[in-house]
Short mmCIF file of C-alpha atoms in Angstrom, two decimals:
data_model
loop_
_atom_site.label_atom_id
_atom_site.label_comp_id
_atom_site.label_asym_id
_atom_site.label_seq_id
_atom_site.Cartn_x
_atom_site.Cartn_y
_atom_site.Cartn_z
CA UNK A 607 -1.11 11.74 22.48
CA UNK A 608 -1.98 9.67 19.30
CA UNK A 609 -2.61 10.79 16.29
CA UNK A 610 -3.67 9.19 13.13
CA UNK A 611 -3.62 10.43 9.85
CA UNK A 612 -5.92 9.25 6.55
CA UNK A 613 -4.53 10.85 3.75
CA UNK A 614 -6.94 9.61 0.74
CA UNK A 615 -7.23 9.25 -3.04
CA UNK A 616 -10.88 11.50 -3.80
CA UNK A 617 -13.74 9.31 -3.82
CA UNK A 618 -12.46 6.77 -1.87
CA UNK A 619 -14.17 6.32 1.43
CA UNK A 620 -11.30 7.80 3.41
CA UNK A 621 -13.19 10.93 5.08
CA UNK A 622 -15.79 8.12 5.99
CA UNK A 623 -13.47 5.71 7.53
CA UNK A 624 -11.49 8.32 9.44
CA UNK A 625 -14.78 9.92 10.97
CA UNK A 626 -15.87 6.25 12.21
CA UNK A 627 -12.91 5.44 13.69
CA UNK A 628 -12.45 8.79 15.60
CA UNK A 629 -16.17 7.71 17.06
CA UNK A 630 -15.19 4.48 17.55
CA UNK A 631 -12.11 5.39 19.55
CA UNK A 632 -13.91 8.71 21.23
CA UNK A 633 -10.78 11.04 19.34
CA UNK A 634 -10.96 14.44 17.98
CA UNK A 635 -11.63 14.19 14.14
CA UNK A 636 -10.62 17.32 11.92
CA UNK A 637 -11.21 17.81 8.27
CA UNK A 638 -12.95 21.02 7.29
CA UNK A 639 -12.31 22.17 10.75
CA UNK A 640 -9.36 22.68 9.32
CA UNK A 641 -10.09 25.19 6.16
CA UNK A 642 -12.16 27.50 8.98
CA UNK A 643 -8.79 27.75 11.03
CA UNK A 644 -6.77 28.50 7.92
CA UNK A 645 -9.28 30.98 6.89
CA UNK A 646 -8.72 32.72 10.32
CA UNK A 647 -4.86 32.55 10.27
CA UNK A 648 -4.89 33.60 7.07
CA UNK A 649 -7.53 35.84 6.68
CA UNK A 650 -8.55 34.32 3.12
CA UNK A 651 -12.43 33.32 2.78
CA UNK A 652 -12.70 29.53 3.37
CA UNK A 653 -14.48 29.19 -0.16
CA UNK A 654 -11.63 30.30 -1.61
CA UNK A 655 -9.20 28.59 0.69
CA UNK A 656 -11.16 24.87 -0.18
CA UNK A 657 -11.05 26.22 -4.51
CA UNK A 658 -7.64 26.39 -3.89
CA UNK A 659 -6.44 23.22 -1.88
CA UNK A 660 -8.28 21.53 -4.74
CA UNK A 661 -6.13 22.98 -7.62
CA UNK A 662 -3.20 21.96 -8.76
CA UNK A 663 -0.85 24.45 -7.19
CA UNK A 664 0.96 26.50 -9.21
CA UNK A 665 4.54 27.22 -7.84
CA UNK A 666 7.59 29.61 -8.25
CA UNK A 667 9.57 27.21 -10.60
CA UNK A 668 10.38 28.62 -14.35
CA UNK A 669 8.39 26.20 -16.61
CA UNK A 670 10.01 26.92 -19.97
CA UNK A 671 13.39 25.94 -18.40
CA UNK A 672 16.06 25.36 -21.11
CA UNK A 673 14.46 27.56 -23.70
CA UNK A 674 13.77 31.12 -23.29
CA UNK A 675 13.35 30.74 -19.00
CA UNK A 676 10.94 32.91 -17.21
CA UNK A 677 8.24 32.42 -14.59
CA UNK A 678 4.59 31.17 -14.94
CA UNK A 679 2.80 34.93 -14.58
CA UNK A 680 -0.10 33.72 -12.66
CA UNK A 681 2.45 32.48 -9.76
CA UNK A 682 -0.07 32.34 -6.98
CA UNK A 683 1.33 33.87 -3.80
CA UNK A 684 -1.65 33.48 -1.84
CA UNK A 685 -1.20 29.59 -2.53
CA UNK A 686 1.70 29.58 -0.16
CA UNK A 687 -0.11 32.07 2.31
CA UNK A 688 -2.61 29.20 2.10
CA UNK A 689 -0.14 26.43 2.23
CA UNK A 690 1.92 28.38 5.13
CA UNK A 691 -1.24 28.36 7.11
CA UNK A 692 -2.37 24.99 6.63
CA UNK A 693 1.27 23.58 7.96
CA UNK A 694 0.50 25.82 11.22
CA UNK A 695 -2.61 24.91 11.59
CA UNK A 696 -2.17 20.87 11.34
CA UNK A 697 0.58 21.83 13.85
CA UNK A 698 -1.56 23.47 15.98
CA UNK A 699 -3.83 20.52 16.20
CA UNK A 700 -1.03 18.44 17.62
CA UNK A 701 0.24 20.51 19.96
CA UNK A 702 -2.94 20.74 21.83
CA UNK A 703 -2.09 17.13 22.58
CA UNK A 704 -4.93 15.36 22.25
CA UNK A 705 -5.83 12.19 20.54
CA UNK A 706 -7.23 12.91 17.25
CA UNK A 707 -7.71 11.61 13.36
CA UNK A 708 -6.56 14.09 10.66
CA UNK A 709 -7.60 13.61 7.35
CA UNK A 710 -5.48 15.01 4.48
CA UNK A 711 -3.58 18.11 4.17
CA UNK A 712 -0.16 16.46 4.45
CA UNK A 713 -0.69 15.70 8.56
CA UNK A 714 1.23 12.63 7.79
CA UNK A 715 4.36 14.57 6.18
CA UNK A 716 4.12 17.94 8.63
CA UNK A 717 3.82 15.93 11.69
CA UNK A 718 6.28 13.38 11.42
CA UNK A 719 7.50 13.59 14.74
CA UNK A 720 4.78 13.45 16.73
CA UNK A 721 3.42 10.08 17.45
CA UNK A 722 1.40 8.91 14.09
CA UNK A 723 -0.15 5.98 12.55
CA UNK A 724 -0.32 6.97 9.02
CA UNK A 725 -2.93 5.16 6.65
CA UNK A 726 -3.50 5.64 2.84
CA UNK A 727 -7.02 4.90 1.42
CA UNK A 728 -7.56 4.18 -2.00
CA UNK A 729 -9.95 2.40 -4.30
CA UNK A 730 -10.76 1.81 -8.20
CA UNK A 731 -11.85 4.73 -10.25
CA UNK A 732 -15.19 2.96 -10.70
CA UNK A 733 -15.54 2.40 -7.07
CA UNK A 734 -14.67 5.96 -6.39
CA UNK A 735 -17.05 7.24 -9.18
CA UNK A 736 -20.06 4.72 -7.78
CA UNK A 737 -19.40 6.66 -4.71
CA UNK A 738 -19.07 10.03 -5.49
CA UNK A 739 -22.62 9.50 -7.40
CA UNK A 740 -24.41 7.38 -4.15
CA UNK A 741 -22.95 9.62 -0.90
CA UNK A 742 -21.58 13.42 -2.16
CA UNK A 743 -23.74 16.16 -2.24
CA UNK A 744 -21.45 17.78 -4.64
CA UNK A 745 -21.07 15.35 -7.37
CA UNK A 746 -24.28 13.09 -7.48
CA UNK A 747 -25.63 15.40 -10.32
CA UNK A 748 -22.59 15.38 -12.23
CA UNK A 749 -21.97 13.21 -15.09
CA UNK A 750 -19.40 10.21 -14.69
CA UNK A 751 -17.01 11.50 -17.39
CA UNK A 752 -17.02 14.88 -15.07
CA UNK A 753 -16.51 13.09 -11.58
CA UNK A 754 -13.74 11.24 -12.99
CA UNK A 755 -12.34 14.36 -14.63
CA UNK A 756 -13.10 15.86 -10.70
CA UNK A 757 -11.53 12.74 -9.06
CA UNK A 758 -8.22 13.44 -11.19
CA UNK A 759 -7.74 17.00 -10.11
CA UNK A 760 -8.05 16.63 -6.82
CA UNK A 761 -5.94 13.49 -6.69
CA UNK A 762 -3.22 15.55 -8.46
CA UNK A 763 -3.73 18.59 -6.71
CA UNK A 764 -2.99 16.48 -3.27
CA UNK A 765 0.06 14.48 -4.94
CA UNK A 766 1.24 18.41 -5.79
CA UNK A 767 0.69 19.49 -1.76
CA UNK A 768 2.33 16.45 -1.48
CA UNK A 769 5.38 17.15 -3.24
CA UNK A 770 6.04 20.70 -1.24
CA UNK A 771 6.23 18.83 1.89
CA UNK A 772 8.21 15.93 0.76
CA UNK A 773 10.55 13.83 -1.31
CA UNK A 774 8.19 11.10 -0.61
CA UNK A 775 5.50 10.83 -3.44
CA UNK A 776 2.42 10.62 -2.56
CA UNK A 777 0.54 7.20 -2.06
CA UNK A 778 3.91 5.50 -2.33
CA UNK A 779 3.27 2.71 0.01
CA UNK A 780 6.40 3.09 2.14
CA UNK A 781 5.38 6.23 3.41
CA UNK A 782 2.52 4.66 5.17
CA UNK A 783 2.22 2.32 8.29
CA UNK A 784 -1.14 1.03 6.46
CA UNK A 785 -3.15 1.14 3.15
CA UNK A 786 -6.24 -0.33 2.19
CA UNK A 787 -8.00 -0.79 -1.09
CA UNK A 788 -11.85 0.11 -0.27
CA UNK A 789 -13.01 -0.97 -3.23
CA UNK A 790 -16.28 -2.68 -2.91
CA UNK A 791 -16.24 -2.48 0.71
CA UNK A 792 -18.76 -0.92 3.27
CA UNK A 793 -16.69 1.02 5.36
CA UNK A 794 -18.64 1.10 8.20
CA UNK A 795 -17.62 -2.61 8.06
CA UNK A 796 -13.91 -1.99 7.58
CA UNK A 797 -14.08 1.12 10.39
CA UNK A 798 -13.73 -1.10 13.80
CA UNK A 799 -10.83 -3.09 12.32
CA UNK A 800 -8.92 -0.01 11.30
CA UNK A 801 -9.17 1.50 14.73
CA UNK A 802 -8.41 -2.08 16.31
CA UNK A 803 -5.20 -1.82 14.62
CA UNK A 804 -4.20 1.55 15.22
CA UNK A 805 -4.78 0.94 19.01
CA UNK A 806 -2.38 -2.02 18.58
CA UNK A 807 -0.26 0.27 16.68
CA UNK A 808 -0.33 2.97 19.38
CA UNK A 809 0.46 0.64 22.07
CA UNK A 810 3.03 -1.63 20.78
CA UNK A 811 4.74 1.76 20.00
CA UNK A 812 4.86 2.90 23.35
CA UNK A 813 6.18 -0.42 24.40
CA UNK A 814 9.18 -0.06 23.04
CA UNK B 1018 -13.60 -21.67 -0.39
CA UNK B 1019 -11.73 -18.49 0.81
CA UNK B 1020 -7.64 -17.58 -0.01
CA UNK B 1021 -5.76 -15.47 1.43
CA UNK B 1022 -2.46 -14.73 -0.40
CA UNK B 1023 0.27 -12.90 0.65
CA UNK B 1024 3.16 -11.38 -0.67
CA UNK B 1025 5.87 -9.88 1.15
CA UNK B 1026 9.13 -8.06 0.85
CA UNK B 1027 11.83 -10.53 1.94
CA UNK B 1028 12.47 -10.14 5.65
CA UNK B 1029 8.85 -8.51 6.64
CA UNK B 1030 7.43 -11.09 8.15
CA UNK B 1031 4.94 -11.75 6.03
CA UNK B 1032 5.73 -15.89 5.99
CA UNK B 1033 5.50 -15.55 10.17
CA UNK B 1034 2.15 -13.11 9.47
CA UNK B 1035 0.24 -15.76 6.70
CA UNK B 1036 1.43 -18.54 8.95
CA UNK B 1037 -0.52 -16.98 12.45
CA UNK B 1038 -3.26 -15.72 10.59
CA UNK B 1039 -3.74 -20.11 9.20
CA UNK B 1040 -3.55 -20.96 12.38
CA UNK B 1041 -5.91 -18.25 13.81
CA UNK B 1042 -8.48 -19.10 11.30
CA UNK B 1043 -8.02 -22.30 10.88
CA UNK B 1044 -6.84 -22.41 7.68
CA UNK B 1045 -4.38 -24.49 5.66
CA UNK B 1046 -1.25 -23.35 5.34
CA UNK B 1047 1.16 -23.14 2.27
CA UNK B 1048 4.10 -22.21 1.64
CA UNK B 1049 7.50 -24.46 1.83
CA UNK B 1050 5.06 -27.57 0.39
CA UNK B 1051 4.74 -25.58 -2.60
CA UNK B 1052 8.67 -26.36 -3.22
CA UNK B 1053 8.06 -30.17 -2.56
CA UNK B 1054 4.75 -29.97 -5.06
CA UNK B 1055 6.58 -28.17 -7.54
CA UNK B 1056 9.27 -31.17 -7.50
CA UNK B 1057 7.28 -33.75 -7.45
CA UNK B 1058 5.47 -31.98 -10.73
CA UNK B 1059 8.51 -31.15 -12.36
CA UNK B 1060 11.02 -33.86 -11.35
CA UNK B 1061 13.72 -31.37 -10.55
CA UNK B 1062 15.12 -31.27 -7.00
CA UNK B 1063 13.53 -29.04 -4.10
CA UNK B 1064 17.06 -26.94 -3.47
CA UNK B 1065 17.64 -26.25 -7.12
CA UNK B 1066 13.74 -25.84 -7.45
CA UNK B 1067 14.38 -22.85 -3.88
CA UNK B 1068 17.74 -21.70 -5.74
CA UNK B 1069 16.06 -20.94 -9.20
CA UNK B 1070 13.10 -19.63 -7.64
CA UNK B 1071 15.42 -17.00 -5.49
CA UNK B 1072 17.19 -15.89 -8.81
CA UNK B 1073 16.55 -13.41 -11.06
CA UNK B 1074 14.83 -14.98 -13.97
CA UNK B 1075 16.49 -15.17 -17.35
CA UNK B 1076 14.00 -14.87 -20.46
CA UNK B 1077 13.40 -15.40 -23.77
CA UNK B 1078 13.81 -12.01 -25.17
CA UNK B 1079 16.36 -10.01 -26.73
CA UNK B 1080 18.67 -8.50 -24.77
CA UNK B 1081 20.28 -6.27 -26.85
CA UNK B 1082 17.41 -4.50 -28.55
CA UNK B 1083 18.20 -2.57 -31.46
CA UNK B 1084 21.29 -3.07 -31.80
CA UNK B 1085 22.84 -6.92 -33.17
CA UNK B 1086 19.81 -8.58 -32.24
CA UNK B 1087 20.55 -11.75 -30.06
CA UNK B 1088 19.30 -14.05 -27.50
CA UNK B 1089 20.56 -14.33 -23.77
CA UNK B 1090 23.05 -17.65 -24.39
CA UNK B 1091 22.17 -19.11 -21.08
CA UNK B 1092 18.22 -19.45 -21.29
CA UNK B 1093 16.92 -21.06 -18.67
CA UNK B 1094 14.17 -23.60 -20.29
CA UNK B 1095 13.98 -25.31 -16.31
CA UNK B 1096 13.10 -22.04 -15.51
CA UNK B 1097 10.22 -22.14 -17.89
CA UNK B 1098 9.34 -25.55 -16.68
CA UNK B 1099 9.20 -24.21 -13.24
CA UNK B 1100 7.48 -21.39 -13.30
CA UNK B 1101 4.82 -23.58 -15.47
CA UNK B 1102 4.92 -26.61 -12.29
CA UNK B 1103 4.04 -23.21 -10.02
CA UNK B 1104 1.45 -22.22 -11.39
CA UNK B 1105 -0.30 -25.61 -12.00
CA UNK B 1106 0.56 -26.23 -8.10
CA UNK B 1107 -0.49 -23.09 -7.15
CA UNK B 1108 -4.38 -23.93 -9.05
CA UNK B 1109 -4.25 -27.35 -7.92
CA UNK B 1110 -4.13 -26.02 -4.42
CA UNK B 1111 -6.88 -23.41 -5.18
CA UNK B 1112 -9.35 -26.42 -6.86
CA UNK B 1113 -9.20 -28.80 -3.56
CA UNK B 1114 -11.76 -25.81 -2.40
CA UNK B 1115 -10.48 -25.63 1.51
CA UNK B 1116 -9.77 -22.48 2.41
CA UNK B 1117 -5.78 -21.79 2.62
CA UNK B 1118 -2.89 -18.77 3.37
CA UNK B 1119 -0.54 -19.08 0.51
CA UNK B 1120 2.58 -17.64 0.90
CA UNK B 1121 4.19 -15.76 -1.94
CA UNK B 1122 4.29 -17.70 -5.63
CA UNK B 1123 2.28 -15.58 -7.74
CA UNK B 1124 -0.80 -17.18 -5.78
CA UNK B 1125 -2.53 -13.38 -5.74
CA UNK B 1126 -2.46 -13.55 -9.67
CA UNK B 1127 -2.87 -17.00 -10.48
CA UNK B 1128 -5.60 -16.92 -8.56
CA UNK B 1129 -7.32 -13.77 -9.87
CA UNK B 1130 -10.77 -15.68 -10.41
CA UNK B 1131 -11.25 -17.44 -7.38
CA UNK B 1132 -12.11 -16.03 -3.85
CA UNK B 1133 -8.55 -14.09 -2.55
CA UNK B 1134 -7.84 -11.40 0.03
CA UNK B 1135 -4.71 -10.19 -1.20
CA UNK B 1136 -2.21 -8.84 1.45
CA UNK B 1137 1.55 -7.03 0.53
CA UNK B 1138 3.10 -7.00 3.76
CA UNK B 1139 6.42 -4.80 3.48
CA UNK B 1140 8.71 -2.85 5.80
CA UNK B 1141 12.24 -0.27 6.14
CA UNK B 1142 15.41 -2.01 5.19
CA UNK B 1143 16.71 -1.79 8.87
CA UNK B 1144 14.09 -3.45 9.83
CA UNK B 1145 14.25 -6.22 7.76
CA UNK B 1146 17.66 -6.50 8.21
CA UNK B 1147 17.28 -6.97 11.76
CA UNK B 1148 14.54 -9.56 11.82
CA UNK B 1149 16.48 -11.56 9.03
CA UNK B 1150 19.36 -11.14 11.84
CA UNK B 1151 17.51 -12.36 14.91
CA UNK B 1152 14.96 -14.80 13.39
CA UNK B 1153 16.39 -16.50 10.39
CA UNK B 1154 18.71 -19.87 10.09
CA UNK B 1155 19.84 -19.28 7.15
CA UNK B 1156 20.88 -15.31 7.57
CA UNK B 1157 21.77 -15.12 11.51
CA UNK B 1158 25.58 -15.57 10.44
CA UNK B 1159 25.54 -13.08 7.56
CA UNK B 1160 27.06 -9.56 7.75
CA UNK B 1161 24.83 -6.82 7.05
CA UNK B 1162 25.86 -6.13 4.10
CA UNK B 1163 25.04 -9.26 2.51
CA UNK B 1164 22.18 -9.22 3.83
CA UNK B 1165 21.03 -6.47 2.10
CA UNK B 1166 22.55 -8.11 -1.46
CA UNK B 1167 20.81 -10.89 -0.57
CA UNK B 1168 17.68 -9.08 0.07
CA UNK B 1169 17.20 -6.73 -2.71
CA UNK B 1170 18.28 -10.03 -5.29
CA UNK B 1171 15.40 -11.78 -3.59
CA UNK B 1172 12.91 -9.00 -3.66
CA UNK B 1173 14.49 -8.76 -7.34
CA UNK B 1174 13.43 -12.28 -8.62
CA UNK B 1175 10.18 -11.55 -6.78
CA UNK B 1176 9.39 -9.31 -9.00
CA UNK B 1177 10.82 -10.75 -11.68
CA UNK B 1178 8.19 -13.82 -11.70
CA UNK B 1179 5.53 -11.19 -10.70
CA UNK B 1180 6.23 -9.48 -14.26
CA UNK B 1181 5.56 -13.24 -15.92
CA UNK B 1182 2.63 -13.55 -14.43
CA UNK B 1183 1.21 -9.82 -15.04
CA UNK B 1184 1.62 -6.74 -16.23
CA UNK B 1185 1.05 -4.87 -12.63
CA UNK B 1186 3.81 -4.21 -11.11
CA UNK B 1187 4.73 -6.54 -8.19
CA UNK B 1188 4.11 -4.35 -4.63
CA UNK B 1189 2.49 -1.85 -6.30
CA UNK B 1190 -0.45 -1.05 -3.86
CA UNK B 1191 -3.62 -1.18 -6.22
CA UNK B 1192 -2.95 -4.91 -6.57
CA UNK B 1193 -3.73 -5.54 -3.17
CA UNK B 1194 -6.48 -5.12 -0.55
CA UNK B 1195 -4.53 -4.11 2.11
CA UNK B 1196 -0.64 -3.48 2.47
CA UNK B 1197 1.21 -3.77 6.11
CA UNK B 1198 4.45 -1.88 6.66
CA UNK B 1199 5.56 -4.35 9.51
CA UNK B 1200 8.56 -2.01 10.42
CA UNK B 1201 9.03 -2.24 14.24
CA UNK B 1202 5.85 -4.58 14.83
CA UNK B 1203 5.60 -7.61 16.35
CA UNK B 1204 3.75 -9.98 14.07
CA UNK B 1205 2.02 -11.57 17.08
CA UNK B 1206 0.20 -8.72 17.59
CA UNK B 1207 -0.41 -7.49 14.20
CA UNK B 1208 -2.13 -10.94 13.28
CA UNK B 1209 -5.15 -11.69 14.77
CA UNK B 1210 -6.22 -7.99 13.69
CA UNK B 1211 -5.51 -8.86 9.84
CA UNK B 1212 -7.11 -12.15 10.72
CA UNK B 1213 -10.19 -10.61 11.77
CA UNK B 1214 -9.85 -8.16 8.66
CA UNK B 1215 -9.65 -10.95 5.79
CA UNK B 1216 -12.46 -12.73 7.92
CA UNK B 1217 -15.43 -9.34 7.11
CA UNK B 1218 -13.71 -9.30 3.86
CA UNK B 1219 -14.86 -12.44 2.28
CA UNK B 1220 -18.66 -12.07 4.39
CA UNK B 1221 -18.95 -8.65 2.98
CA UNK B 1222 -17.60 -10.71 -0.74
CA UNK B 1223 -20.52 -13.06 0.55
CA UNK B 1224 -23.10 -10.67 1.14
CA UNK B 1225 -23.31 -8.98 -2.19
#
């Protein structure tokens, strides 16, 4: 079974790329797939589930540590119901053992010892924002001040998810077999490369 | 004219990667010529040209900040005048307008305006270790140990002359269009894919 994982800064062509190559190499591809199967193992609504996965999480540290310590009051249980979920479901997804491409939600980090190729996507903001306003039904009315406020969020709200799964921070390039800078790139160009390489990946890995 | 630079964590392979992916293209290939350039520019000789350019660079600023304000005793001025030879080899390379791999240098900054695909090729300690181990002349004999000293003072002065050159941070990922964790590949596989990568990079550079 191979698996490869995209994990992606917002904006940046990742979801793309991953969905070509999984055509391109005939694997299962799963990305909101995967909020529907949370929303069933969890039994949240997947509209909430997606508002949440966005958000920075909130988590049960104190925040005023050193001074008068307590605990944020909003601590957001149903954030680790959510997160809880999300590891079993990504887990679930690789034990069904078939070749697949994962994109996001910390496959890269929960499945670490399955057999992965792990790639990071990224881009500049002003390729990110060009593309948010060209391909996403979601932000292509939105001004570019607000997409780029949107594109922080989520990138921060993914480095947080990040952060409960692993030392490793998130987009640090050593945690990656791969990463490529999309900027300016058509990624339908850059697609039959990528899953060129993972096959090579896959193979030389199970030469060993 | 089309460059490829790359720059690579000592003991990746990314010398044996640039050199595969010159001869795949057909490309000129530089890298050890630089040394010989730089002497003839500079008039110093090629091992103390390799020796300086392996060290940690000493600078013209104060090291004791804020305190009695004084200047490093031992400043390097052939430092200056090599780093200064580099860079004016490094252009001189870039104006004869054939496209080239250049390995390492700065090339992927002093070459900012002209027509790059820049590549960070990087990889796990071990695994560096063991390639310096099998593949190198000059490290075969070495324990392990020093290997790793003499790794991390390399990667070190790599940096070091990065920071001259730029204020991005040498390896850091957004500097680059693609970076390759090599750890447990075989280059010979890895480069006729990155080949073939750089090669729809500069037509899709071409086509807009």
């Amino acid at each position: 079974m191979k698996i490869i994982t995209i994990s992606r800064e917002f904006g940046s062509g990742g979801r793309e790329l991953g969905k070509r190559i999984s055509d391109i190499l005939g694997y299962d591809y799963y990305d909101r797939e995967i909020i529907s199967a949370i929303a069933e193992k969890s039994g949240f609504d997947e509209n909430y589930i997606k508002e949440m996965t966005e958000k920075k999480l909130r988590v049960n540290i104190p925040i005023s540590y050193g001074r008068t310590m307590y605990y944020e009051p909003y601590i957001n249980t149903n954030a680790e119901k959510i997160l809880a979920a999300q590891s079993s479901t990504i887990r679930d997804i690789a034990e069904q053992g078939r070749d697949c491409v994962i994109i996001g939600r910390g496959a890269d980090v929960i499945l670490s010892r399955y057999n992965t190729v792990n790639i990071f996507v990224y881009a500049d903001m002003e390729y990110r924002v060009k593309r948010c306003l060209e391909y996403s039904e979601n932000e292509k009315d939105m001004t570019e001040k607000k997409i780029i406020k949107k594109i922080k969020e989520i990138d921060s709200a993914r480095a947080s998810f990040h952060s409960f799964l692993s030392e490793g921070k998130w987009g640090r390039k050593e945690n990656y077999n791969l990463c490529i800078n999309t900027t300016g790139l058509q990624i339908k160009n850059l697609a039959p490369i990528i899953a060129e390489y993972a096959e090579i990946m896959f193979k030389q890995k199970r030469s060993k």
